[in-house]
Amino acid sequence: MADQPGNSISESFCTVLMVYLSKEKYDSRARKTSREIEEVEIKLKILKERREAHDSSIEQRIQERMRISEKEIGVIDDKYVSFDDEEEEEEEEELPELSDSMEMEVDDAFISHPSTQILVEGFRLSITRGDLQTLNGLNWLNDEVINFYMNLLMERGQKQGYLKVHAFNTFFYPKLISGGHSALRRWTRKIDLFSMDLILVPVHLGMHWCLAVINFCTKTIAYYDSMGGENKQCLNSLREYLCAEHRDKKKSEFSSIKEWKLEVQQDIPPQMNGSDCGMFTCKYAEYITRGSKITFTQAHMPYFRRRMVWEIIHKQLLQ
């Protein structure tokens, strides 16, 4: 039996309708996907602008430090002389010399290949050739090197005559800022922070390393930035952390916190380039933990870099 004209029209209409609806559904999904892509691109643009603004701020501080350095230092008869004749020269600390054999060990450690070869293990950390390369030349120090060095400071603090030290690793501060004390409760299950003399907190600000020190001897929370920056958020967050930690572990309020001072250290050696912030952070910590006045300068950094390589591969501080 032949199809009736009405049936053919109806079927054609249904087919066209289904194609139309299918196209509408596809276009709707496409528009949704396009909006989502656009939103992500906007967010990435905002994050990029924020990062560039932050990096620009640090770069400006670096340039300012270098300009200050050029103004303060002149060259006379091939010797650097300060223009401020009235300022008394500080007695320079005698630093341990690296012997020829020690220098050779450092040179061997700086051989870059294979970069994944583990040269030393300790403190549940592994240091590879690639990690030690961050101490070479003007490279930026990485988390592994800084965390290993902080552990060496803690280990020295167990010896008689030294301040008792606990150092948080480099992942502590970001977690503190993002999640507060509740995100870090388990970090101190086996540690009584209030039995320490000093607590070290490495602070990473994207392109820049700084140091915060909780000092139970002087009742201060101090901030050390080799670029002269301030970070009140860090100081306030650490004070709040101490109070919360005392409530959690001691089951009481940390009443003496009212006597504590928050300090941004100003009279400290500044860095004069854009790459040694990690070194300054480590050396601030090293001097502070042995109770020494911070007297090093930018000129000491090449020596300190090589010395740190030897100290790490031998798991032994020289001073």
Short mmCIF file of C-alpha atoms in Angstrom, two decimals:
data_model
loop_
_atom_site.label_atom_id
_atom_site.label_comp_id
_atom_site.label_asym_id
_atom_site.label_seq_id
_atom_site.Cartn_x
_atom_site.Cartn_y
_atom_site.Cartn_z
CA MET A 1 0.00 0.00 0.00
CA ALA A 2 1.45 3.39 -0.99
CA ASP A 3 2.30 5.96 1.68
CA GLN A 4 -0.30 8.63 2.19
CA PRO A 5 0.83 12.22 1.49
CA GLY A 6 0.02 13.22 5.09
CA ASN A 7 2.30 10.55 6.50
CA SER A 8 5.24 11.71 4.34
CA ILE A 9 4.82 15.30 5.45
CA SER A 10 4.61 14.22 9.10
CA GLU A 11 7.76 12.10 8.87
CA SER A 12 9.66 14.88 7.12
CA PHE A 13 8.59 17.37 9.77
CA CYS A 14 9.75 15.01 12.56
CA THR A 15 13.09 14.52 10.84
CA VAL A 16 13.62 18.27 10.47
CA LEU A 17 12.55 18.82 14.08
CA MET A 18 15.00 16.19 15.36
CA VAL A 19 17.84 17.70 13.34
CA TYR A 20 16.95 21.15 14.65
CA LEU A 21 16.78 20.01 18.27
CA SER A 22 20.03 18.10 17.89
CA LYS A 23 21.71 21.20 16.47
CA GLU A 24 20.31 23.35 19.28
CA LYS A 25 21.60 20.87 21.86
CA TYR A 26 25.03 20.85 20.20
CA ASP A 27 25.09 24.65 19.98
CA SER A 28 24.10 24.89 23.65
CA ARG A 29 26.93 22.59 24.68
CA ALA A 30 29.33 24.49 22.47
CA ARG A 31 28.28 27.79 24.02
CA LYS A 32 28.68 26.33 27.52
CA THR A 33 32.12 24.97 26.69
CA SER A 34 33.09 28.29 25.16
CA ARG A 35 31.98 30.14 28.30
CA GLU A 36 33.94 27.76 30.51
CA ILE A 37 37.05 28.22 28.38
CA GLU A 38 36.60 31.98 28.51
CA GLU A 39 36.21 31.92 32.31
CA VAL A 40 39.39 29.85 32.70
CA GLU A 41 41.28 32.22 30.41
CA ILE A 42 40.09 35.21 32.46
CA LYS A 43 41.18 33.53 35.70
CA LEU A 44 44.58 32.66 34.21
CA LYS A 45 44.98 36.24 33.03
CA ILE A 46 44.21 37.59 36.51
CA LEU A 47 46.66 35.14 38.14
CA LYS A 48 49.32 36.04 35.57
CA GLU A 49 48.84 39.76 36.25
CA ARG A 50 49.08 39.20 40.00
CA ARG A 51 52.22 37.10 39.60
CA GLU A 52 53.82 39.67 37.30
CA ALA A 53 52.99 42.46 39.76
CA HIS A 54 54.55 40.43 42.61
CA ASP A 55 57.64 39.58 40.54
CA SER A 56 57.95 43.21 39.49
CA SER A 57 57.90 44.31 43.14
CA ILE A 58 60.74 41.93 43.97
CA GLU A 59 62.69 43.01 40.88
CA GLN A 60 62.31 46.66 41.90
CA ARG A 61 63.68 45.86 45.34
CA ILE A 62 66.63 44.05 43.74
CA GLN A 63 67.40 47.03 41.51
CA GLU A 64 67.11 49.40 44.48
CA ARG A 65 69.51 47.25 46.50
CA MET A 66 72.01 47.25 43.63
CA ARG A 67 71.75 51.06 43.30
CA ILE A 68 72.35 51.43 47.04
CA SER A 69 75.34 49.11 46.75
CA GLU A 70 76.86 51.20 43.94
CA LYS A 71 76.44 54.39 45.97
CA GLU A 72 77.91 52.98 49.17
CA ILE A 73 80.96 51.31 47.63
CA GLY A 74 83.75 52.96 45.64
CA VAL A 75 87.00 51.67 44.15
CA ILE A 76 90.32 53.16 45.20
CA ASP A 77 93.59 51.49 44.25
CA ASP A 78 91.66 48.32 43.34
CA LYS A 79 90.28 48.02 46.88
CA TYR A 80 86.67 48.48 47.97
CA VAL A 81 86.39 51.30 50.46
CA SER A 82 83.27 52.55 52.24
CA PHE A 83 82.49 56.24 51.75
CA ASP A 84 81.19 56.40 55.33
CA ASP A 85 84.45 56.99 57.20
CA GLU A 86 82.67 57.64 60.48
CA GLU A 87 81.18 54.15 60.60
CA GLU A 88 83.28 51.75 62.63
CA GLU A 89 84.38 48.60 60.89
CA GLU A 90 82.94 45.46 62.41
CA GLU A 91 85.39 42.81 63.35
CA GLU A 92 85.27 40.22 60.59
CA GLU A 93 84.55 36.69 61.68
CA GLU A 94 87.23 34.14 60.88
CA LEU A 95 85.60 31.55 58.65
CA PRO A 96 86.87 27.98 58.31
CA GLU A 97 88.92 27.54 55.16
CA LEU A 98 88.10 24.83 52.65
CA SER A 99 91.16 22.64 52.06
CA ASP A 100 92.24 21.51 48.61
CA SER A 101 90.71 18.08 49.17
CA MET A 102 87.43 19.67 50.29
CA GLU A 103 87.41 21.89 47.20
CA MET A 104 87.92 18.82 45.01
CA GLU A 105 84.94 17.11 46.67
CA VAL A 106 82.81 20.14 45.93
CA ASP A 107 83.95 20.18 42.31
CA ASP A 108 83.07 16.49 41.99
CA ALA A 109 79.62 17.12 43.51
CA PHE A 110 79.03 19.88 40.95
CA ILE A 111 79.37 17.45 38.06
CA SER A 112 75.83 17.72 36.77
CA HIS A 113 75.28 14.29 35.19
CA PRO A 114 73.49 12.13 35.94
CA SER A 115 71.28 14.76 37.59
CA THR A 116 69.13 12.13 39.35
CA GLN A 117 72.07 10.40 41.03
CA ILE A 118 71.63 10.48 44.81
CA LEU A 119 74.77 11.74 46.55
CA VAL A 120 73.56 11.81 50.14
CA GLU A 121 70.59 10.61 52.18
CA GLY A 122 69.51 11.68 55.62
CA PHE A 123 66.61 13.11 57.61
CA ARG A 124 64.25 11.19 55.29
CA LEU A 125 65.56 13.27 52.42
CA SER A 126 67.64 12.45 49.36
CA ILE A 127 69.96 14.98 47.73
CA THR A 128 70.81 14.46 44.07
CA ARG A 129 73.39 16.02 41.80
CA GLY A 130 70.56 18.11 40.38
CA ASP A 131 69.72 19.42 43.84
CA LEU A 132 73.33 20.40 44.52
CA GLN A 133 73.43 22.25 41.19
CA THR A 134 71.12 24.82 42.80
CA LEU A 135 74.12 25.79 44.96
CA ASN A 136 76.31 26.29 41.90
CA GLY A 137 77.01 29.77 40.57
CA LEU A 138 73.98 32.04 40.87
CA ASN A 139 71.26 29.39 40.84
CA TRP A 140 68.27 29.62 43.16
CA LEU A 141 68.25 27.12 46.02
CA ASN A 142 65.49 24.52 45.92
CA ASP A 143 63.35 23.09 48.72
CA GLU A 144 65.44 19.92 49.09
CA VAL A 145 68.68 21.81 49.78
CA ILE A 146 67.07 24.24 52.21
CA ASN A 147 65.21 21.48 54.09
CA PHE A 148 68.36 19.37 54.37
CA TYR A 149 70.36 22.32 55.68
CA MET A 150 67.68 23.18 58.25
CA ASN A 151 67.89 19.60 59.50
CA LEU A 152 71.64 20.02 59.97
CA LEU A 153 70.90 23.05 62.15
CA MET A 154 68.41 21.04 64.20
CA GLU A 155 70.93 18.23 64.64
CA ARG A 156 73.60 20.67 65.84
CA GLY A 157 71.09 22.11 68.31
CA GLN A 158 71.04 18.78 70.13
CA LYS A 159 74.67 19.25 71.14
CA GLN A 160 75.65 20.78 74.45
CA GLY A 161 76.21 24.51 74.32
CA TYR A 162 73.87 25.16 71.41
CA LEU A 163 70.33 26.51 71.33
CA LYS A 164 67.66 23.84 70.95
CA VAL A 165 66.15 24.24 67.50
CA HIS A 166 63.16 23.01 65.57
CA ALA A 167 62.89 23.90 61.89
CA PHE A 168 59.69 23.47 59.92
CA ASN A 169 60.17 22.43 56.32
CA THR A 170 59.49 24.72 53.39
CA PHE A 171 55.93 23.43 52.96
CA PHE A 172 54.84 24.59 56.43
CA TYR A 173 54.30 28.26 55.65
CA PRO A 174 52.05 27.85 52.57
CA LYS A 175 49.94 25.37 54.53
CA LEU A 176 49.74 27.75 57.49
CA ILE A 177 48.52 30.61 55.29
CA SER A 178 46.00 28.48 53.42
CA GLY A 179 44.65 26.32 56.25
CA GLY A 180 45.76 27.72 59.59
CA HIS A 181 46.66 25.60 62.60
CA SER A 182 43.99 22.98 61.92
CA ALA A 183 45.83 21.98 58.72
CA LEU A 184 49.03 21.46 60.70
CA ARG A 185 47.91 19.77 63.93
CA ARG A 186 49.49 16.43 63.04
CA TRP A 187 52.85 18.01 62.21
CA THR A 188 53.77 18.31 65.88
CA ARG A 189 52.40 15.06 67.29
CA LYS A 190 55.86 14.07 68.52
CA ILE A 191 57.29 17.54 69.07
CA ASP A 192 56.85 19.93 71.97
CA LEU A 193 57.46 23.30 70.36
CA PHE A 194 57.35 25.02 73.73
CA SER A 195 60.42 23.11 74.92
CA MET A 196 62.51 24.66 72.13
CA ASP A 197 64.67 27.77 72.20
CA LEU A 198 64.17 28.61 68.54
CA ILE A 199 61.74 27.65 65.79
CA LEU A 200 62.82 28.33 62.19
CA VAL A 201 60.26 28.88 59.44
CA PRO A 202 61.53 29.19 55.85
CA VAL A 203 59.17 31.45 53.92
CA HIS A 204 58.90 31.19 50.12
CA LEU A 205 57.23 34.09 48.31
CA GLY A 206 57.14 32.79 44.77
CA MET A 207 60.55 34.07 43.64
CA HIS A 208 61.99 34.97 47.02
CA TRP A 209 63.11 33.15 50.18
CA CYS A 210 62.86 34.74 53.64
CA LEU A 211 63.11 33.46 57.22
CA ALA A 212 60.85 33.77 60.26
CA VAL A 213 62.21 32.91 63.71
CA ILE A 214 60.17 32.20 66.82
CA ASN A 215 62.50 32.90 69.74
CA PHE A 216 61.33 31.61 73.12
CA CYS A 217 64.42 33.06 74.84
CA THR A 218 63.64 36.66 73.87
CA LYS A 219 59.87 36.21 73.36
CA THR A 220 59.95 37.53 69.83
CA ILE A 221 58.72 36.47 66.42
CA ALA A 222 61.15 38.01 63.94
CA TYR A 223 61.17 38.28 60.16
CA TYR A 224 64.39 38.30 58.14
CA ASP A 225 64.15 39.46 54.53
CA SER A 226 67.41 40.07 52.65
CA MET A 227 65.51 42.42 50.31
CA GLY A 228 64.21 44.55 53.18
CA GLY A 229 60.57 43.55 52.77
CA GLU A 230 57.93 43.35 55.49
CA ASN A 231 55.46 40.52 55.98
CA LYS A 232 53.07 41.32 58.81
CA GLN A 233 50.77 38.52 57.67
CA CYS A 234 53.54 36.03 58.40
CA LEU A 235 54.23 37.42 61.88
CA ASN A 236 50.54 37.58 62.83
CA SER A 237 49.88 34.08 61.45
CA LEU A 238 52.76 32.61 63.48
CA ARG A 239 51.51 34.31 66.64
CA GLU A 240 48.03 32.87 66.07
CA TYR A 241 49.60 29.49 65.34
CA LEU A 242 51.46 29.49 68.67
CA CYS A 243 48.27 30.28 70.57
CA ALA A 244 46.33 27.53 68.78
CA GLU A 245 49.16 25.05 69.27
CA HIS A 246 49.25 25.77 73.01
CA ARG A 247 45.50 25.25 73.29
CA ASP A 248 45.73 22.02 71.33
CA LYS A 249 48.78 20.45 72.98
CA LYS A 250 48.81 22.08 76.44
CA LYS A 251 45.03 22.38 76.83
CA SER A 252 45.35 25.96 78.03
CA GLU A 253 45.71 29.49 76.73
CA PHE A 254 49.20 30.74 75.86
CA SER A 255 48.86 33.66 78.26
CA SER A 256 52.43 34.95 77.94
CA ILE A 257 51.89 35.72 74.24
CA LYS A 258 50.85 39.22 75.38
CA GLU A 259 54.48 39.85 76.30
CA TRP A 260 55.80 38.79 72.89
CA LYS A 261 57.01 41.23 70.25
CA LEU A 262 56.65 41.00 66.47
CA GLU A 263 59.72 42.36 64.72
CA VAL A 264 60.83 42.92 61.13
CA GLN A 265 64.62 42.87 61.28
CA GLN A 266 66.16 45.85 59.51
CA ASP A 267 69.81 45.87 60.57
CA ILE A 268 70.79 42.72 58.70
CA PRO A 269 73.07 42.08 55.71
CA PRO A 270 71.20 42.72 52.44
CA GLN A 271 71.58 40.79 49.22
CA MET A 272 72.83 42.72 46.22
CA ASN A 273 71.61 40.42 43.44
CA GLY A 274 68.50 38.53 42.45
CA SER A 275 69.64 34.98 43.15
CA ASP A 276 71.08 34.64 46.67
CA CYS A 277 67.91 34.99 48.78
CA GLY A 278 67.97 31.27 49.64
CA MET A 279 71.59 31.53 50.74
CA PHE A 280 70.86 34.54 52.92
CA THR A 281 67.92 32.69 54.47
CA CYS A 282 70.09 29.68 55.34
CA LYS A 283 72.95 31.78 56.69
CA TYR A 284 70.65 33.97 58.80
CA ALA A 285 69.40 30.72 60.34
CA GLU A 286 72.91 29.34 60.84
CA TYR A 287 74.20 32.43 62.64
CA ILE A 288 71.05 32.82 64.76
CA THR A 289 71.06 29.19 65.91
CA ARG A 290 74.60 29.46 67.26
CA GLY A 291 73.89 32.80 68.90
CA SER A 292 76.30 34.74 66.70
CA LYS A 293 76.01 38.27 65.41
CA ILE A 294 75.14 38.27 61.72
CA THR A 295 78.25 39.79 60.12
CA PHE A 296 78.49 38.15 56.70
CA THR A 297 77.97 40.10 53.47
CA GLN A 298 77.09 39.50 49.85
CA ALA A 299 80.81 38.96 49.16
CA HIS A 300 80.76 35.77 51.28
CA MET A 301 78.10 34.02 49.20
CA PRO A 302 80.37 32.21 46.69
CA TYR A 303 82.31 30.76 49.63
CA PHE A 304 79.15 29.85 51.55
CA ARG A 305 77.69 28.09 48.51
CA ARG A 306 80.71 25.79 48.16
CA ARG A 307 80.92 25.28 51.90
CA MET A 308 77.27 24.24 52.04
CA VAL A 309 77.89 21.61 49.36
CA TRP A 310 80.63 20.06 51.51
CA GLU A 311 78.47 20.28 54.66
CA ILE A 312 75.53 18.59 52.96
CA ILE A 313 77.47 15.71 51.42
CA HIS A 314 79.20 15.11 54.77
CA LYS A 315 76.07 15.86 56.87
CA GLN A 316 78.28 18.01 59.07
CA LEU A 317 78.37 21.75 59.75
CA LEU A 318 81.80 23.33 59.83
CA GLN A 319 80.99 25.86 62.52
#
